[in-house]
Amino acid sequence: MAEVVQSIVTGGASGPEGAVQEALRHISARLPAPGTRVVVAMSGGVDSSVVAAIAHWHGCETIGVTLRLSDHEAAPAREGACCAGSDIADARAVADAQGFAHYVLDYASAFRAEVMEAFADSYLEGRTPVPCISCNQTVKFRDLLGVAADLGAEALLTGHYVQRLEGAAGPELHRAADPSKDQSYFLFATTPAQLARLGFPLGGLDKPTVRLLADHFGLRVAAKPDSQDICFVPNGDYRAVVTKLRPGADRPGDIVDMAGRVLGRHPGLIGFTVGQRRGIEIGGQAEPLYVVRLEAEANRLVVGPRSALAVSRVDLDPLNWLAGSIPADGLDVQVKLRSMAPLAAARLFGGETPHLLFPEPQFGVAPGQAAVCYEGGRVLGGAFIRAAR
């Protein structure tokens, strides 16, 4: 099967129709048996629509579920952002055209409380949150798996680019076959119990092949753009979102150097993250200044040279672990410290104070981001970053 996937990803199939047939065989081998009831989480985008169409074509009793996450049902659509106002209509149209059931569930209150409010609070604490991880932890997996159980479904299928592979001790979470689309960083918090009931049929494909499948099934979303922004942060202006949720969050304060000397004023800590260079606006320094630390209680922005960003130890919140036990003397792993960061070698220690030690210094490590551990293509687990030193 690995050769088949590689053939699809590299364009080795004999033309578009050959690629479609190979992709259908590949996905069918990863779906429950025909007749099995499955729920498909449908965002209204091309990926989840393709999963739902293929599950129905395969013979599964397919139920599409779309979550309404916006506080305003009539919220205008935003090109390039998920959860836009037209997404529900797109998901419903795909279900109607293919002939399977589709439900819309109102999760706006839960989404606001568990994702948006937590996002704002993290910034007030001087952390840099990853709301897509929180969303997957709560409404998209925890709650949707509950919905699937209530509907008598044996599995919840999603359009995420990640792979669920069977290992010697049960299902494992692996990176997608296409590195450019891999979403495993955002799914590290998936629990073993959740993984046992989840399916990611697209994890072995690339996006061009998925769009070929959408054309093959005549889906109206075949050419729909990929989501880019955080769904509740229009145009990437997270500062405006935080101040709307937490009025007064943009209090000005002091900018200080590593010795505590006041260098200037900042317009609000929520506009900064560790490793940032732009926006500090302090001139006359011998070398460029970077954000080294955010001191939320004192409302101070600590800046320094790039060398001050180097860290060798990263302390973690409690681990979500998917790969057995961690030896007392630590485990060698590869780690992503940001979604777009390259993998870095580290040694992981578990217990009551989980932490990572790096043989080579890491730069721009921000509390609130995730540290995700890998062994080859397998996701071992991870945690949110508590502190770096």
CSV table of C-alpha atoms in Angstrom, one decimal:
chain,number,residue,atom,x,y,z
A,1,MET,CA,0.0,0.0,0.0
A,2,ALA,CA,2.9,2.4,0.6
A,3,GLU,CA,3.8,2.1,-3.1
A,4,VAL,CA,0.3,2.9,-4.1
A,5,VAL,CA,0.2,6.0,-1.9
A,6,GLN,CA,3.6,7.1,-3.2
A,7,SER,CA,2.3,6.6,-6.7
A,8,ILE,CA,-0.6,8.9,-6.0
A,9,VAL,CA,1.4,11.6,-4.2
A,10,THR,CA,4.1,11.7,-6.8
A,11,GLY,CA,1.7,11.6,-9.8
A,12,GLY,CA,2.8,8.1,-10.8
A,13,ALA,CA,-0.7,6.9,-11.5
A,14,SER,CA,-1.7,6.6,-15.2
A,15,GLY,CA,-3.4,10.0,-15.7
A,16,PRO,CA,-6.2,11.6,-13.6
A,17,GLU,CA,-8.6,8.7,-13.9
A,18,GLY,CA,-5.9,6.2,-12.8
A,19,ALA,CA,-5.1,8.5,-9.9
A,20,VAL,CA,-8.7,8.5,-8.9
A,21,GLN,CA,-9.1,4.8,-9.0
A,22,GLU,CA,-5.9,4.2,-7.0
A,23,ALA,CA,-7.1,6.8,-4.4
A,24,LEU,CA,-10.5,5.1,-4.2
A,25,ARG,CA,-8.8,1.7,-3.5
A,26,HIS,CA,-6.5,3.3,-1.0
A,27,ILE,CA,-9.3,5.0,0.9
A,28,SER,CA,-11.7,2.0,0.7
A,29,ALA,CA,-9.1,-0.1,2.5
A,30,ARG,CA,-9.2,2.4,5.4
A,31,LEU,CA,-12.9,2.6,5.8
A,32,PRO,CA,-15.2,0.4,7.9
A,33,ALA,CA,-17.0,-2.4,6.1
A,34,PRO,CA,-20.0,-1.5,3.9
A,35,GLY,CA,-23.1,-1.2,5.9
A,36,THR,CA,-21.3,0.2,8.9
A,37,ARG,CA,-22.8,3.4,10.3
A,38,VAL,CA,-20.3,6.3,10.4
A,39,VAL,CA,-20.5,10.0,11.2
A,40,VAL,CA,-18.5,12.3,9.0
A,41,ALA,CA,-17.5,15.7,10.5
A,42,MET,CA,-18.3,18.0,7.5
A,43,SER,CA,-16.9,21.6,7.7
A,44,GLY,CA,-18.2,22.5,4.2
A,45,GLY,CA,-14.7,22.3,2.7
A,46,VAL,CA,-13.4,20.0,0.0
A,47,ASP,CA,-11.6,17.5,2.3
A,48,SER,CA,-14.5,16.5,4.6
A,49,SER,CA,-16.9,16.6,1.6
A,50,VAL,CA,-14.7,14.0,-0.2
A,51,VAL,CA,-14.5,11.8,2.9
A,52,ALA,CA,-18.3,11.8,3.2
A,53,ALA,CA,-18.9,11.2,-0.5
A,54,ILE,CA,-16.5,8.2,-0.6
A,55,ALA,CA,-17.9,6.7,2.6
A,56,HIS,CA,-21.3,6.8,1.1
A,57,TRP,CA,-20.0,5.4,-2.2
A,58,HIS,CA,-18.2,2.7,-0.3
A,59,GLY,CA,-21.6,1.6,1.2
A,60,CYS,CA,-21.3,2.9,4.7
A,61,GLU,CA,-24.4,4.2,6.3
A,62,THR,CA,-23.1,7.8,6.2
A,63,ILE,CA,-24.4,10.6,8.4
A,64,GLY,CA,-22.8,14.1,7.9
A,65,VAL,CA,-22.7,16.4,10.8
A,66,THR,CA,-21.8,20.1,10.6
A,67,LEU,CA,-21.2,22.3,13.7
A,68,ARG,CA,-22.5,25.8,13.7
A,69,LEU,CA,-19.7,27.6,15.6
A,70,SER,CA,-20.6,31.2,14.9
A,71,ASP,CA,-22.5,33.3,17.4
A,72,HIS,CA,-24.4,34.7,14.4
A,73,GLU,CA,-26.2,32.4,12.0
A,74,ALA,CA,-26.1,35.0,9.3
A,75,ALA,CA,-22.4,35.8,9.7
A,76,PRO,CA,-21.0,36.7,6.2
A,77,ALA,CA,-18.7,34.3,4.5
A,78,ARG,CA,-15.0,35.1,4.4
A,79,GLU,CA,-13.0,33.7,1.6
A,80,GLY,CA,-10.0,31.6,2.8
A,81,ALA,CA,-11.4,31.1,6.4
A,82,CYS,CA,-13.2,28.0,7.8
A,83,CYS,CA,-16.5,28.3,9.5
A,84,ALA,CA,-17.7,30.9,7.0
A,85,GLY,CA,-21.3,31.7,6.6
A,86,SER,CA,-21.6,29.6,3.4
A,87,ASP,CA,-20.0,26.5,4.8
A,88,ILE,CA,-23.2,25.0,6.2
A,89,ALA,CA,-25.0,25.4,2.9
A,90,ASP,CA,-22.0,23.8,1.1
A,91,ALA,CA,-22.1,20.8,3.4
A,92,ARG,CA,-25.8,20.4,3.1
A,93,ALA,CA,-25.7,20.6,-0.7
A,94,VAL,CA,-23.0,17.9,-0.9
A,95,ALA,CA,-25.1,15.6,1.4
A,96,ASP,CA,-28.3,16.2,-0.6
A,97,ALA,CA,-26.6,15.6,-4.0
A,98,GLN,CA,-24.9,12.4,-2.8
A,99,GLY,CA,-28.0,11.2,-1.0
A,100,PHE,CA,-27.0,10.7,2.7
A,101,ALA,CA,-28.3,12.2,5.9
A,102,HIS,CA,-26.9,15.5,7.2
A,103,TYR,CA,-27.5,17.4,10.5
A,104,VAL,CA,-26.4,20.8,11.7
A,105,LEU,CA,-25.7,21.1,15.4
A,106,ASP,CA,-25.5,24.5,17.2
A,107,TYR,CA,-22.2,24.5,19.2
A,108,ALA,CA,-21.7,28.2,19.2
A,109,SER,CA,-21.9,28.5,23.0
A,110,ALA,CA,-19.5,25.6,23.6
A,111,PHE,CA,-17.1,26.9,21.0
A,112,ARG,CA,-17.1,30.4,22.5
A,113,ALA,CA,-16.6,29.1,26.1
A,114,GLU,CA,-13.9,26.4,25.4
A,115,VAL,CA,-12.0,27.9,22.5
A,116,MET,CA,-12.5,31.6,22.1
A,117,GLU,CA,-12.6,32.5,25.8
A,118,ALA,CA,-9.6,30.3,26.5
A,119,PHE,CA,-7.8,31.9,23.5
A,120,ALA,CA,-8.3,35.4,25.0
A,121,ASP,CA,-7.4,34.3,28.5
A,122,SER,CA,-4.1,32.7,27.3
A,123,TYR,CA,-3.0,36.0,25.8
A,124,LEU,CA,-3.8,37.8,29.1
A,125,GLU,CA,-1.5,35.3,30.8
A,126,GLY,CA,1.3,36.1,28.4
A,127,ARG,CA,1.0,32.8,26.5
A,128,THR,CA,0.6,32.3,22.8
A,129,PRO,CA,-2.3,29.8,22.3
A,130,VAL,CA,-3.0,27.4,19.4
A,131,PRO,CA,-6.9,27.5,19.2
A,132,CYS,CA,-7.1,24.9,16.5
A,133,ILE,CA,-5.7,22.4,19.0
A,134,SER,CA,-8.2,23.4,21.6
A,135,CYS,CA,-11.0,23.1,19.0
A,136,ASN,CA,-9.9,19.6,18.1
A,137,GLN,CA,-9.7,18.6,21.8
A,138,THR,CA,-13.2,19.8,22.6
A,139,VAL,CA,-16.0,20.4,20.1
A,140,LYS,CA,-14.4,18.5,17.1
A,141,PHE,CA,-13.4,15.3,18.8
A,142,ARG,CA,-14.7,15.0,22.3
A,143,ASP,CA,-18.2,16.3,21.5
A,144,LEU,CA,-18.5,14.9,18.0
A,145,LEU,CA,-17.5,11.5,19.2
A,146,GLY,CA,-20.3,11.8,21.8
A,147,VAL,CA,-22.7,12.7,18.9
A,148,ALA,CA,-21.5,9.7,16.9
A,149,ALA,CA,-22.1,7.4,19.9
A,150,ASP,CA,-25.6,8.8,20.4
A,151,LEU,CA,-26.3,8.1,16.7
A,152,GLY,CA,-25.1,4.5,17.0
A,153,ALA,CA,-22.1,5.1,14.7
A,154,GLU,CA,-19.0,2.9,15.0
A,155,ALA,CA,-16.6,5.6,13.8
A,156,LEU,CA,-16.1,9.3,13.3
A,157,LEU,CA,-14.4,10.2,10.1
A,158,THR,CA,-12.7,13.6,9.4
A,159,GLY,CA,-10.9,15.2,6.5
A,160,HIS,CA,-7.7,15.8,8.5
A,161,TYR,CA,-4.4,15.1,6.8
A,162,VAL,CA,-3.0,12.6,9.3
A,163,GLN,CA,-2.8,8.8,9.4
A,164,ARG,CA,-4.2,6.3,11.8
A,165,LEU,CA,-2.2,3.1,11.4
A,166,GLU,CA,-2.5,-0.2,13.2
A,167,GLY,CA,0.5,-1.0,15.4
A,168,ALA,CA,1.5,-3.9,17.5
A,169,ALA,CA,-0.3,-2.4,20.5
A,170,GLY,CA,-3.3,-0.9,18.7
A,171,PRO,CA,-4.0,2.2,16.6
A,172,GLU,CA,-1.2,4.7,16.2
A,173,LEU,CA,-1.2,8.3,15.0
A,174,HIS,CA,1.2,9.1,12.1
A,175,ARG,CA,2.1,12.1,10.0
A,176,ALA,CA,0.4,12.5,6.6
A,177,ALA,CA,2.0,11.1,3.5
A,178,ASP,CA,2.2,14.6,2.1
A,179,PRO,CA,4.4,16.7,4.4
A,180,SER,CA,3.1,20.0,3.1
A,181,LYS,CA,-0.5,19.1,4.3
A,182,ASP,CA,0.4,17.2,7.5
A,183,GLN,CA,-1.8,18.3,10.4
A,184,SER,CA,-0.5,16.0,13.1
A,185,TYR,CA,0.9,18.9,15.2
A,186,PHE,CA,-2.7,20.1,15.7
A,187,LEU,CA,-3.9,16.6,16.7
A,188,PHE,CA,-1.3,15.6,19.3
A,189,ALA,CA,-4.0,15.9,22.1
A,190,THR,CA,-6.0,13.0,20.6
A,191,THR,CA,-6.4,10.4,23.3
A,192,PRO,CA,-5.9,6.6,22.8
A,193,ALA,CA,-9.7,6.1,23.4
A,194,GLN,CA,-10.6,8.7,20.8
A,195,LEU,CA,-8.1,7.3,18.3
A,196,ALA,CA,-9.7,3.9,18.5
A,197,ARG,CA,-12.9,5.4,17.1
A,198,LEU,CA,-11.5,7.9,14.6
A,199,GLY,CA,-10.7,7.6,11.0
A,200,PHE,CA,-8.6,9.9,8.7
A,201,PRO,CA,-9.1,8.5,5.2
A,202,LEU,CA,-7.2,11.3,3.4
A,203,GLY,CA,-3.9,10.9,5.3
A,204,GLY,CA,-2.3,8.9,2.6
A,205,LEU,CA,-3.1,11.4,-0.2
A,206,ASP,CA,-2.1,14.8,-1.4
A,207,LYS,CA,-4.4,17.7,-2.1
A,208,PRO,CA,-4.4,17.6,-5.9
A,209,THR,CA,-5.6,14.0,-5.7
A,210,VAL,CA,-8.3,15.0,-3.2
A,211,ARG,CA,-9.5,17.7,-5.7
A,212,LEU,CA,-9.5,15.0,-8.4
A,213,LEU,CA,-11.8,12.9,-6.2
A,214,ALA,CA,-14.1,15.9,-5.6
A,215,ASP,CA,-14.4,16.4,-9.4
A,216,HIS,CA,-15.0,12.7,-9.8
A,217,PHE,CA,-18.0,12.8,-7.5
A,218,GLY,CA,-19.2,16.1,-8.9
A,219,LEU,CA,-18.9,18.0,-5.6
A,220,ARG,CA,-19.8,21.7,-5.8
A,221,VAL,CA,-16.8,22.4,-3.4
A,222,ALA,CA,-14.2,20.9,-5.7
A,223,ALA,CA,-12.5,24.2,-6.3
A,224,LYS,CA,-13.2,25.8,-3.0
A,225,PRO,CA,-10.1,27.5,-1.5
A,226,ASP,CA,-8.4,26.0,1.6
A,227,SER,CA,-9.0,27.5,5.0
A,228,GLN,CA,-6.1,29.8,6.0
A,229,ASP,CA,-7.1,32.0,9.0
A,230,ILE,CA,-8.2,31.0,12.5
A,231,CYS,CA,-11.9,30.8,11.9
A,232,PHE,CA,-12.9,33.5,14.5
A,233,VAL,CA,-9.9,35.8,13.7
A,234,PRO,CA,-10.7,37.7,10.5
A,235,ASN,CA,-7.7,38.8,8.5
A,236,GLY,CA,-5.4,37.5,11.3
A,237,ASP,CA,-6.2,40.4,13.6
A,238,TYR,CA,-6.2,38.4,16.8
A,239,ARG,CA,-5.5,41.5,18.9
A,240,ALA,CA,-9.0,42.9,17.9
A,241,VAL,CA,-10.6,39.6,18.9
A,242,VAL,CA,-8.9,39.5,22.3
A,243,THR,CA,-9.8,43.1,23.1
A,244,LYS,CA,-13.4,42.5,22.1
A,245,LEU,CA,-13.6,39.5,24.4
A,246,ARG,CA,-11.6,41.1,27.1
A,247,PRO,CA,-12.0,44.9,27.1
A,248,GLY,CA,-8.9,46.6,28.4
A,249,ALA,CA,-6.6,43.7,27.5
A,250,ASP,CA,-4.4,46.1,25.5
A,251,ARG,CA,-3.1,48.1,28.4
A,252,PRO,CA,0.1,49.9,27.6
A,253,GLY,CA,3.2,49.0,29.8
A,254,ASP,CA,7.0,49.2,30.0
A,255,ILE,CA,9.4,47.6,27.6
A,256,VAL,CA,12.5,46.6,29.6
A,257,ASP,CA,15.9,45.0,28.8
A,258,MET,CA,17.3,41.9,30.4
A,259,ALA,CA,18.6,43.9,33.3
A,260,GLY,CA,15.2,45.5,33.9
A,261,ARG,CA,16.0,48.9,32.5
A,262,VAL,CA,13.1,50.7,31.0
A,263,LEU,CA,13.6,51.3,27.2
A,264,GLY,CA,10.2,52.4,26.2
A,265,ARG,CA,6.5,51.6,26.2
A,266,HIS,CA,4.4,48.9,24.5
A,267,PRO,CA,0.7,49.3,23.4
A,268,GLY,CA,-0.4,46.0,25.0
A,269,LEU,CA,1.2,42.6,25.6
A,270,ILE,CA,-1.4,40.9,23.5
A,271,GLY,CA,0.3,42.3,20.4
A,272,PHE,CA,3.5,40.3,21.1
A,273,THR,CA,4.9,36.8,21.3
A,274,VAL,CA,8.3,35.3,22.2
A,275,GLY,CA,10.8,35.6,19.3
A,276,GLN,CA,9.0,38.6,17.7
A,277,ARG,CA,11.1,41.4,16.3
A,278,ARG,CA,8.7,43.7,14.6
A,279,GLY,CA,6.7,46.2,16.6
A,280,ILE,CA,9.1,46.8,19.4
A,281,GLU,CA,10.2,50.2,18.0
A,282,ILE,CA,13.1,50.8,20.2
A,283,GLY,CA,16.0,52.5,18.3
A,284,GLY,CA,19.6,53.3,19.2
A,285,GLN,CA,20.5,49.8,20.2
A,286,ALA,CA,23.8,48.0,19.4
A,287,GLU,CA,21.9,45.0,17.9
A,288,PRO,CA,18.3,44.2,16.9
A,289,LEU,CA,15.9,43.5,19.8
A,290,TYR,CA,13.6,40.5,20.1
A,291,VAL,CA,10.8,39.7,22.6
A,292,VAL,CA,12.4,37.4,25.1
A,293,ARG,CA,9.6,37.2,27.7
A,294,LEU,CA,6.1,38.5,28.5
A,295,GLU,CA,5.6,39.3,32.2
A,296,ALA,CA,1.8,39.4,32.4
A,297,GLU,CA,1.4,40.3,36.1
A,298,ALA,CA,3.7,43.3,35.8
A,299,ASN,CA,2.5,44.1,32.2
A,300,ARG,CA,6.1,44.2,31.1
A,301,LEU,CA,7.7,43.3,27.8
A,302,VAL,CA,11.2,41.9,28.2
A,303,VAL,CA,13.4,42.3,25.2
A,304,GLY,CA,17.0,41.4,24.3
A,305,PRO,CA,19.4,40.2,21.6
A,306,ARG,CA,18.7,37.1,19.6
A,307,SER,CA,21.1,35.2,21.8
A,308,ALA,CA,18.8,35.7,24.7
A,309,LEU,CA,16.2,33.6,23.0
A,310,ALA,CA,18.3,30.4,23.1
A,311,VAL,CA,16.9,27.8,25.4
A,312,SER,CA,18.0,24.2,26.2
A,313,ARG,CA,15.2,23.2,28.5
A,314,VAL,CA,11.4,23.4,27.9
A,315,ASP,CA,9.0,22.7,30.7
A,316,LEU,CA,5.7,21.2,29.8
A,317,ASP,CA,2.1,21.0,31.0
A,318,PRO,CA,0.8,17.4,31.6
A,319,LEU,CA,1.6,15.1,28.6
A,320,ASN,CA,-0.9,13.5,26.3
A,321,TRP,CA,1.0,10.3,25.5
A,322,LEU,CA,0.1,7.7,22.8
A,323,ALA,CA,3.1,5.4,22.9
A,324,GLY,CA,3.5,3.4,26.1
A,325,SER,CA,5.7,4.4,29.0
A,326,ILE,CA,8.6,6.9,29.1
A,327,PRO,CA,11.7,5.5,30.8
A,328,ALA,CA,12.9,7.1,34.0
A,329,ASP,CA,16.1,8.2,32.3
A,330,GLY,CA,14.3,9.8,29.4
A,331,LEU,CA,13.4,9.1,25.8
A,332,ASP,CA,15.1,10.4,22.7
A,333,VAL,CA,12.5,12.1,20.4
A,334,GLN,CA,12.1,14.5,17.6
A,335,VAL,CA,10.1,17.6,18.5
A,336,LYS,CA,8.1,20.3,16.8
A,337,LEU,CA,7.9,23.4,19.0
A,338,ARG,CA,5.7,25.3,16.5
A,339,SER,CA,3.5,24.1,13.7
A,340,MET,CA,5.9,25.3,11.0
A,341,ALA,CA,9.1,24.6,12.9
A,342,PRO,CA,11.5,21.9,11.7
A,343,LEU,CA,11.9,18.8,13.9
A,344,ALA,CA,14.6,19.1,16.6
A,345,ALA,CA,16.3,16.4,18.5
A,346,ALA,CA,15.6,16.3,22.3
A,347,ARG,CA,15.3,14.0,25.3
A,348,LEU,CA,11.9,13.8,26.9
A,349,PHE,CA,11.4,13.2,30.6
A,350,GLY,CA,8.0,12.4,32.0
A,351,GLY,CA,6.7,12.1,35.6
A,352,GLU,CA,5.2,15.0,37.6
A,353,THR,CA,7.4,17.6,35.9
A,354,PRO,CA,7.6,16.7,32.2
A,355,HIS,CA,10.3,18.5,30.3
A,356,LEU,CA,12.5,18.4,27.2
A,357,LEU,CA,16.3,18.8,27.1
A,358,PHE,CA,17.8,19.9,23.8
A,359,PRO,CA,21.5,19.3,22.8
A,360,GLU,CA,21.3,22.2,20.4
A,361,PRO,CA,19.7,25.5,21.6
A,362,GLN,CA,16.2,26.4,20.4
A,363,PHE,CA,15.0,29.9,19.6
A,364,GLY,CA,11.7,31.7,19.9
A,365,VAL,CA,10.0,29.0,22.2
A,366,ALA,CA,6.7,30.5,23.3
A,367,PRO,CA,4.7,29.3,26.4
A,368,GLY,CA,1.2,28.2,25.2
A,369,GLN,CA,2.4,26.7,21.9
A,370,ALA,CA,2.6,22.9,21.7
A,371,ALA,CA,5.6,20.6,21.8
A,372,VAL,CA,4.8,17.5,19.8
A,373,CYS,CA,7.1,14.5,19.9
A,374,TYR,CA,7.7,12.1,17.0
A,375,GLU,CA,9.5,8.9,16.3
A,376,GLY,CA,10.0,8.8,12.5
A,377,GLY,CA,6.5,9.4,11.2
A,378,ARG,CA,4.7,8.4,14.4
A,379,VAL,CA,3.2,10.9,16.8
A,380,LEU,CA,4.2,9.8,20.3
A,381,GLY,CA,2.3,12.5,22.1
A,382,GLY,CA,3.0,16.0,23.4
A,383,ALA,CA,2.0,18.8,25.6
A,384,PHE,CA,1.6,22.6,25.8
A,385,ILE,CA,4.7,24.5,26.7
A,386,ARG,CA,4.7,25.9,30.2
A,387,ALA,CA,8.1,27.7,30.2
A,388,ALA,CA,11.5,27.7,28.5
A,389,ARG,CA,14.9,28.3,30.0
